Coordinates of C-alpha atoms in Angstrom, one line a residue:
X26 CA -39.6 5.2 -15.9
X27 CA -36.9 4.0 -13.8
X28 CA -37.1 6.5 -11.1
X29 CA -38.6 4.4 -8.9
X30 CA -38.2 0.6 -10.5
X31 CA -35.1 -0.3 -8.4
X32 CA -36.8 0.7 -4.8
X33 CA -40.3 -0.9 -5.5
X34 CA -38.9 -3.8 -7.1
X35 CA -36.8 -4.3 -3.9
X36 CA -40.1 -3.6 -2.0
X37 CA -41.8 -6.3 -3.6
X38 CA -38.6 -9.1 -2.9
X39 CA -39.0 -8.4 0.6
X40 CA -43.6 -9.0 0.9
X41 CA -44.9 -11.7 0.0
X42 CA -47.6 -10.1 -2.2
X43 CA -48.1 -6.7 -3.8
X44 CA -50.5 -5.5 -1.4
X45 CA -47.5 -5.4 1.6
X46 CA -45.1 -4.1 -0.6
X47 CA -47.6 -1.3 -1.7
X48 CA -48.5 -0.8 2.3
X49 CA -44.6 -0.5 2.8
X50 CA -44.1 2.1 0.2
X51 CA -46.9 3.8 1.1
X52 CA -49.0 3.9 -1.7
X53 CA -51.8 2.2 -3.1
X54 CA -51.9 -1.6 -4.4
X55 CA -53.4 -0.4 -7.9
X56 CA -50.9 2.4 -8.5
X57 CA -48.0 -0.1 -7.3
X58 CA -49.7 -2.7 -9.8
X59 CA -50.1 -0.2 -12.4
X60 CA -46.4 1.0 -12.1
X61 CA -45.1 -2.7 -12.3
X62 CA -47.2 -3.2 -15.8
X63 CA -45.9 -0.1 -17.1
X64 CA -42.0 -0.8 -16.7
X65 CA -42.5 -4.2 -17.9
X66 CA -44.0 -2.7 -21.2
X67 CA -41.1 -0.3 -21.1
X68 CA -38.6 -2.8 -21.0
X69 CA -40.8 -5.2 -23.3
X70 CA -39.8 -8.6 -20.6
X71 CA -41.9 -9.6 -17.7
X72 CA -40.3 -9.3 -14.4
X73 CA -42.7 -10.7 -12.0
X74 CA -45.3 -14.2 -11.5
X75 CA -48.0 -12.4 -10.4
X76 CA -50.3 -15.6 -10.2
X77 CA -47.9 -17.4 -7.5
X78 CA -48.3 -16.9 -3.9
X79 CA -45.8 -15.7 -2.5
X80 CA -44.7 -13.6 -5.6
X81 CA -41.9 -14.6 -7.5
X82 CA -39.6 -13.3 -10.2
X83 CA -38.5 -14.2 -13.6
X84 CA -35.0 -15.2 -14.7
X85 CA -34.8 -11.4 -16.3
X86 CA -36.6 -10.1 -12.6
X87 CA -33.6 -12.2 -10.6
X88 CA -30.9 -9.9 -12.8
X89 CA -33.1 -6.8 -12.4
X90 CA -33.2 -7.3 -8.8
X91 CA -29.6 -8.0 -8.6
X92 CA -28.8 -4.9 -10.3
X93 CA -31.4 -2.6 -8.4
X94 CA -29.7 -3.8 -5.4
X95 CA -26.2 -2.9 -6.3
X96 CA -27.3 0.8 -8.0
X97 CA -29.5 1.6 -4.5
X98 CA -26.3 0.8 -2.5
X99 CA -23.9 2.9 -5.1
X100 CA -26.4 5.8 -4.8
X101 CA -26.5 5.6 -1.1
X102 CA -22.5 5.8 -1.2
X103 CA -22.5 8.6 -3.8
X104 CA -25.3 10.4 -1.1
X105 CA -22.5 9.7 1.9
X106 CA -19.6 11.1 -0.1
X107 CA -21.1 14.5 -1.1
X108 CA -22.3 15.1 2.4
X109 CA -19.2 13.9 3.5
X110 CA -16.6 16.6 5.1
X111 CA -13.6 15.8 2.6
X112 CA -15.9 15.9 0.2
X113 CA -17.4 19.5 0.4
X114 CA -14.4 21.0 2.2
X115 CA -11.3 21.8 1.5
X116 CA -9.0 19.4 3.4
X117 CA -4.8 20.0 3.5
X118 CA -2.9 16.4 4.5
X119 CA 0.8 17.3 5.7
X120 CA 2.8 14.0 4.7
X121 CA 6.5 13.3 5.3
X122 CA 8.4 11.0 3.1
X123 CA 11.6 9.7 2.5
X124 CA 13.7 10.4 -0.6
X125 CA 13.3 7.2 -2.0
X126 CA 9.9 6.8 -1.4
X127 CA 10.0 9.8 -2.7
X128 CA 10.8 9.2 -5.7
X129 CA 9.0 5.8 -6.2
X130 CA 5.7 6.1 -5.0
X131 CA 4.7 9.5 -4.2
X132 CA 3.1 10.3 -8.1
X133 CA 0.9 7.7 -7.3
X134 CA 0.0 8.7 -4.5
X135 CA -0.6 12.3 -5.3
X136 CA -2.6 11.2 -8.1
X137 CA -5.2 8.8 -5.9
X138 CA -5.3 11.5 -3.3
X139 CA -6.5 13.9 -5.7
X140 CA -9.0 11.5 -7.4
X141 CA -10.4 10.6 -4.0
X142 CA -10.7 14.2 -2.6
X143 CA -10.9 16.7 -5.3
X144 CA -10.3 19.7 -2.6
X145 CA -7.5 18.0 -1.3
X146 CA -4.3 20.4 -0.7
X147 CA -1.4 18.0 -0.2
X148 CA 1.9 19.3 1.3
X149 CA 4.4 17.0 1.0
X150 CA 7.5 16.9 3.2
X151 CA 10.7 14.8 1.6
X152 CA 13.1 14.1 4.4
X153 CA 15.3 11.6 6.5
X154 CA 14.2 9.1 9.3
X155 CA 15.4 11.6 11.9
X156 CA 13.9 14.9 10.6
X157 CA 10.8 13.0 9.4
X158 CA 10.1 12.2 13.5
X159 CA 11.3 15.6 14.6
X160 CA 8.6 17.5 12.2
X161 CA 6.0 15.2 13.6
X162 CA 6.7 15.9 17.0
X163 CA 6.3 19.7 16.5
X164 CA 3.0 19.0 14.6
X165 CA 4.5 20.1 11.2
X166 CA 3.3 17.0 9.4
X167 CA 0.5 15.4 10.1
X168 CA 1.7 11.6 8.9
X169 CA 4.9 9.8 8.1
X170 CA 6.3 6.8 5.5
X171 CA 9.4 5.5 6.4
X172 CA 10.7 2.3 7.8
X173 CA 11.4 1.3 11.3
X174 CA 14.9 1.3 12.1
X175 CA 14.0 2.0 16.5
X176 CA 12.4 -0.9 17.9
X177 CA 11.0 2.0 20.9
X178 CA 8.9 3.5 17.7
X179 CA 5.5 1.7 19.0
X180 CA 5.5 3.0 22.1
X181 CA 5.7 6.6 20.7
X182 CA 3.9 6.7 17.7
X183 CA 0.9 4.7 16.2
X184 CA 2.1 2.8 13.2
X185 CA -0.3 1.5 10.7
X186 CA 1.6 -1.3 8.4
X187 CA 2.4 -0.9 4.5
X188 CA 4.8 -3.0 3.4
X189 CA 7.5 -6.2 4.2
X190 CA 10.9 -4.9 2.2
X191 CA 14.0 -7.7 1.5
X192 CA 17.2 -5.8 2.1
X193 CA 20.0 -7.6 0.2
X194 CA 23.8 -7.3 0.5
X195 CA 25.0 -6.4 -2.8
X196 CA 29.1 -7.3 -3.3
X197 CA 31.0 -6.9 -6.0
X198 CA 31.4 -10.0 -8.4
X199 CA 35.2 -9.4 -8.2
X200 CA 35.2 -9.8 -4.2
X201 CA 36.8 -13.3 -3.4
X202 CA 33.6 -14.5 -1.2
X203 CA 31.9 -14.5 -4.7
X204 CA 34.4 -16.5 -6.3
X205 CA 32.9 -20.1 -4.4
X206 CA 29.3 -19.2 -6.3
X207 CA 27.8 -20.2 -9.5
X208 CA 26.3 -16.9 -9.9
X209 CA 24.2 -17.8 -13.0
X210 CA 20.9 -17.7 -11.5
X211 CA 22.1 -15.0 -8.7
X212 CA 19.8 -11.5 -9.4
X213 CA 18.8 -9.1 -7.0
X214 CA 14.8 -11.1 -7.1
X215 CA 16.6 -14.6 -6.8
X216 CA 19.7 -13.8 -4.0
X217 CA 21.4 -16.3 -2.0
X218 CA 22.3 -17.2 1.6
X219 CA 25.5 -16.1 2.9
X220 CA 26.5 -16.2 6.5
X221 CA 27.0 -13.4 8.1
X222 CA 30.3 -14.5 9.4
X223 CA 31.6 -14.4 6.0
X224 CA 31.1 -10.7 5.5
X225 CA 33.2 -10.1 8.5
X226 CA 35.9 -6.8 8.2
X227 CA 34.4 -6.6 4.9
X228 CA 35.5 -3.3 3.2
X229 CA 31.7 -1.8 2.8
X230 CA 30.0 1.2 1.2
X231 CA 27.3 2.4 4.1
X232 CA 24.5 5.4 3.9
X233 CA 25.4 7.9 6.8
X234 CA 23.6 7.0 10.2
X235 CA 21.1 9.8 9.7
X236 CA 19.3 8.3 7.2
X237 CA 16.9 5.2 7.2
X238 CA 19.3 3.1 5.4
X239 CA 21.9 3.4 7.3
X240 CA 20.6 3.2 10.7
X241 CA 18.9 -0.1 9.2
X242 CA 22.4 -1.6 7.9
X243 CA 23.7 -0.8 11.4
X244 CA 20.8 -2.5 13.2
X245 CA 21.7 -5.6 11.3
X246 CA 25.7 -5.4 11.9
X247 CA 24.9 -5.6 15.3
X248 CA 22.6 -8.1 15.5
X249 CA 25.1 -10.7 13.4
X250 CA 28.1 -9.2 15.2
X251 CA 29.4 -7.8 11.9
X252 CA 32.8 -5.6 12.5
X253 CA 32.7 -4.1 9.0
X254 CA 35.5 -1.6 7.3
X255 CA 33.5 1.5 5.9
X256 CA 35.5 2.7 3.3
X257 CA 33.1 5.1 2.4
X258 CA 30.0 6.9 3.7
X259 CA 27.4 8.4 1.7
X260 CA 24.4 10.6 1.9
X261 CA 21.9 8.7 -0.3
X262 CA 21.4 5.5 -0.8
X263 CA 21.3 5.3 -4.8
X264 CA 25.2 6.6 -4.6
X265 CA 26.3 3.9 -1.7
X266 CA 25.0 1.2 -4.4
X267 CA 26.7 2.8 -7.8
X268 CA 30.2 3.1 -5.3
X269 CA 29.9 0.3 -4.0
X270 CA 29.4 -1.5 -7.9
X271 CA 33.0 0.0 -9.2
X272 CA 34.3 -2.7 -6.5
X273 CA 34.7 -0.3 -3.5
X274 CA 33.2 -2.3 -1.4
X275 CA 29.5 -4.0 -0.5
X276 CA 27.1 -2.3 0.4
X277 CA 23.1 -3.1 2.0
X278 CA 20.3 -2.1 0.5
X279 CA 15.9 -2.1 -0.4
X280 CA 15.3 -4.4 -3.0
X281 CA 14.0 -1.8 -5.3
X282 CA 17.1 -0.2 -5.8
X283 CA 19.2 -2.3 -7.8
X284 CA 16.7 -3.1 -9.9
X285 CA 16.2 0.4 -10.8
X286 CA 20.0 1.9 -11.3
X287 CA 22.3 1.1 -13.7
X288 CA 25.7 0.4 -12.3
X289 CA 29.3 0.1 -13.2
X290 CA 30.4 -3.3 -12.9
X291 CA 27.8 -6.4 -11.6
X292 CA 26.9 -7.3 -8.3
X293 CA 26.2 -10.6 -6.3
X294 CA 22.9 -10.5 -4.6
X295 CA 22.8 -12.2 -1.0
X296 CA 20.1 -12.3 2.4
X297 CA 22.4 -12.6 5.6
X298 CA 19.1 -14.1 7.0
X299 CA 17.0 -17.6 5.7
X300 CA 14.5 -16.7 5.7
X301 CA 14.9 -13.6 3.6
X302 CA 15.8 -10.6 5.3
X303 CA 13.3 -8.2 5.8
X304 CA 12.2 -5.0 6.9
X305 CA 9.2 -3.2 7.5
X306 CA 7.7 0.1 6.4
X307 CA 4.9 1.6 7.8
X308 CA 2.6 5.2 7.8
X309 CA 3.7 7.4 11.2
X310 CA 1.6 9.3 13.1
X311 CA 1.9 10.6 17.0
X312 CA 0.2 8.2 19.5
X313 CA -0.7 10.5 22.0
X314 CA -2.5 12.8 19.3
X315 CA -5.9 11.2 18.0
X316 CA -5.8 11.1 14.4
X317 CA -9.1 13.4 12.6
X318 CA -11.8 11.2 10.9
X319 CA -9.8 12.5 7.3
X320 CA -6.2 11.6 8.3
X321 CA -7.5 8.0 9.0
X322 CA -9.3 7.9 5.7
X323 CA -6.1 9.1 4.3
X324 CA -4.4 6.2 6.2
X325 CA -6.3 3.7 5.2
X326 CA -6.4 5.0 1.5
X327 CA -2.8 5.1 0.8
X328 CA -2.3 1.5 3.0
X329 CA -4.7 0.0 0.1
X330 CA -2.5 1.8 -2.9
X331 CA 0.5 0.0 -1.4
X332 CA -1.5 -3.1 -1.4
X333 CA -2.9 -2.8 -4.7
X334 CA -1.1 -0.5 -6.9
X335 CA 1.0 -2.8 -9.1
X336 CA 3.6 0.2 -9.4
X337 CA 4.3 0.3 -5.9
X338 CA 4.0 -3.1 -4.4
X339 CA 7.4 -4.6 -3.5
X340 CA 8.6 -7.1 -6.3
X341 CA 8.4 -10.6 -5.1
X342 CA 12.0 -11.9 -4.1
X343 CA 12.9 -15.5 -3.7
X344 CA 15.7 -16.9 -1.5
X345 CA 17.5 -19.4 -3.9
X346 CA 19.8 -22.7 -2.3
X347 CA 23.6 -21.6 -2.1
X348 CA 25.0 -23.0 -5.3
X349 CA 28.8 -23.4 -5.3
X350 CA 31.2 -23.7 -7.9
X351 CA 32.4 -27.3 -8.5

């Protein structure tokens, strides 16, 4: 019986008697009538004042309404989806990632991918900054995630945004600059402020300049005029922070990664920046090649998982007041 209830009852919302909304669903006033009494007998609750001019509707006809509205625009999406490309097609998405990204995030999105587009065939691409860019380039992938560590990026690729990422300088407890902290409250969610002058010739831990990491820790040496003494270069990130935690030396790095390892010996937690230092991660793609109706739905998809997947949204990080020991 309800074949039909949810289009003639909208029908009837927008006349102001049955008669127009019979003329505008083309067919008679008595059948439309006739209709109407039988799904109110159906449902066994009147829906509609027929002796008020213009009609109106009950409390239980406001909620039907409501709900007929809602299911006719559900099925009209269902319609577009099926007759949608992605949907009928297969569709193969080349994406690049980094290791650590990787690692973190790519399950999830694998698995909304797949829910979204059932003939999806996903190839997935895990390498550096560098090699990331070079297989765009020569049209190997098709998108990117990484983080920006050129500033000349833009005006080479289109980037659409995912994500604001603290970067915190991790030192060994046992370094003296720690020594002047009460380090109570110090975590890698609640670092402090330490002035970049202070970190000086350091004795540091850093990723090789290849990768994201490192390129990113150089950016930010520079910037501060920071001379520091690498002791130690390394080709992932995860060892530069478990080195680095055996009191080799400090080291920079995401957010997410010490709260994720286990390491030797504690670390102090700082931003060389107030406010908190940051940087930002975004979805590749060339700028002088258009982008197909799918990659862009693919775009925008995994931009939304990164804004509402709990799993992968950066933990929130608050920049605490320098507390020194008395």
């Amino acid at each position: 019986m309800l074949a039909h209830a949810y289009e003639y009852i909208l029908a009837i919302a927008h006349s102001e008697t049955l008669t127009q909304a019979a003329q505008s669903l083309y067919i008679s006033q008595p059948a439309l009538t006739k209709y109407i009494n039988r799904l109110e007998q159906d449902l066994g609750i009147k829906l509609i004042n027929r002796n008020q001019a213009p009609i109106t509707f009950t409390p239980a006809g406001k909620l039907f309404l409501k709900k007929a509205d809602a299911i006719l625009t559900l099925q009209k999406q269902l319609l577009e989806e099926l007759h949608s490309p992605s949907a009928l097609q297969p569709q193969i998405l080349h994406l690049g990632m980094t290791p650590e990204a990787c690692s973190l995030n790519l399950p999830y999105i694998l698995l909304g991918l797949q829910r979204k587009y059932p003939n999806l065939q996903l190839k997935v691409f895990e390498g550096q900054n560098n090699v990331l860019k070079e297989k765009l380039q020569n049209h190997q992938i098709d998108i990117a995630l990484m983080a920006q560590t050129d500033p000349r990026d833009p005006e080479e690729y289109a980037l659409a945004y995912l994500e604001e990422e603290p970067i915190l300088l991790a030192i060994p407890q046992s370094f003296p600059v720690c020594r002047q902290f009460d380090l109570g409250n110090n975590s890698p969610l609640t670092p402090y402020y330490l002035s970049p002058a202070e970190v000086d010739s350091m004795d540091f831990v850093l990723c090789d300049s290849s990768l994201g990491m490192g390129q990113t820790a150089r950016l930010i040496f520079q910037k501060h005029h920071i001379r520091p003494h690498i002791v130690m270069e390394t080709a992932r990130n995860e060892t530069a922070l478990r080195l680095a935690s055996t009191g080799l030396g400090a080291v920079l790095c995401p957010i997410r990664t010490p709260l994720r390892l286990g390491l030797i010996y504690p670390m102090a937690y700082f931003s060389l920046e107030s406010p908190l230092l940051t940087r930002h991660r975004w979805i590749y793609s060339l700028k002088k090649e258009k982008t197909s109706p799918f990659q862009s739905e693919c775009i925008q998809f995994i931009q939304r998982l990164y804004r509402e997947q709990s799993e992968m949204t950066v933990p929130v990080c608050q920049l605490l007041t320098m507390k020194k020991k008395v």
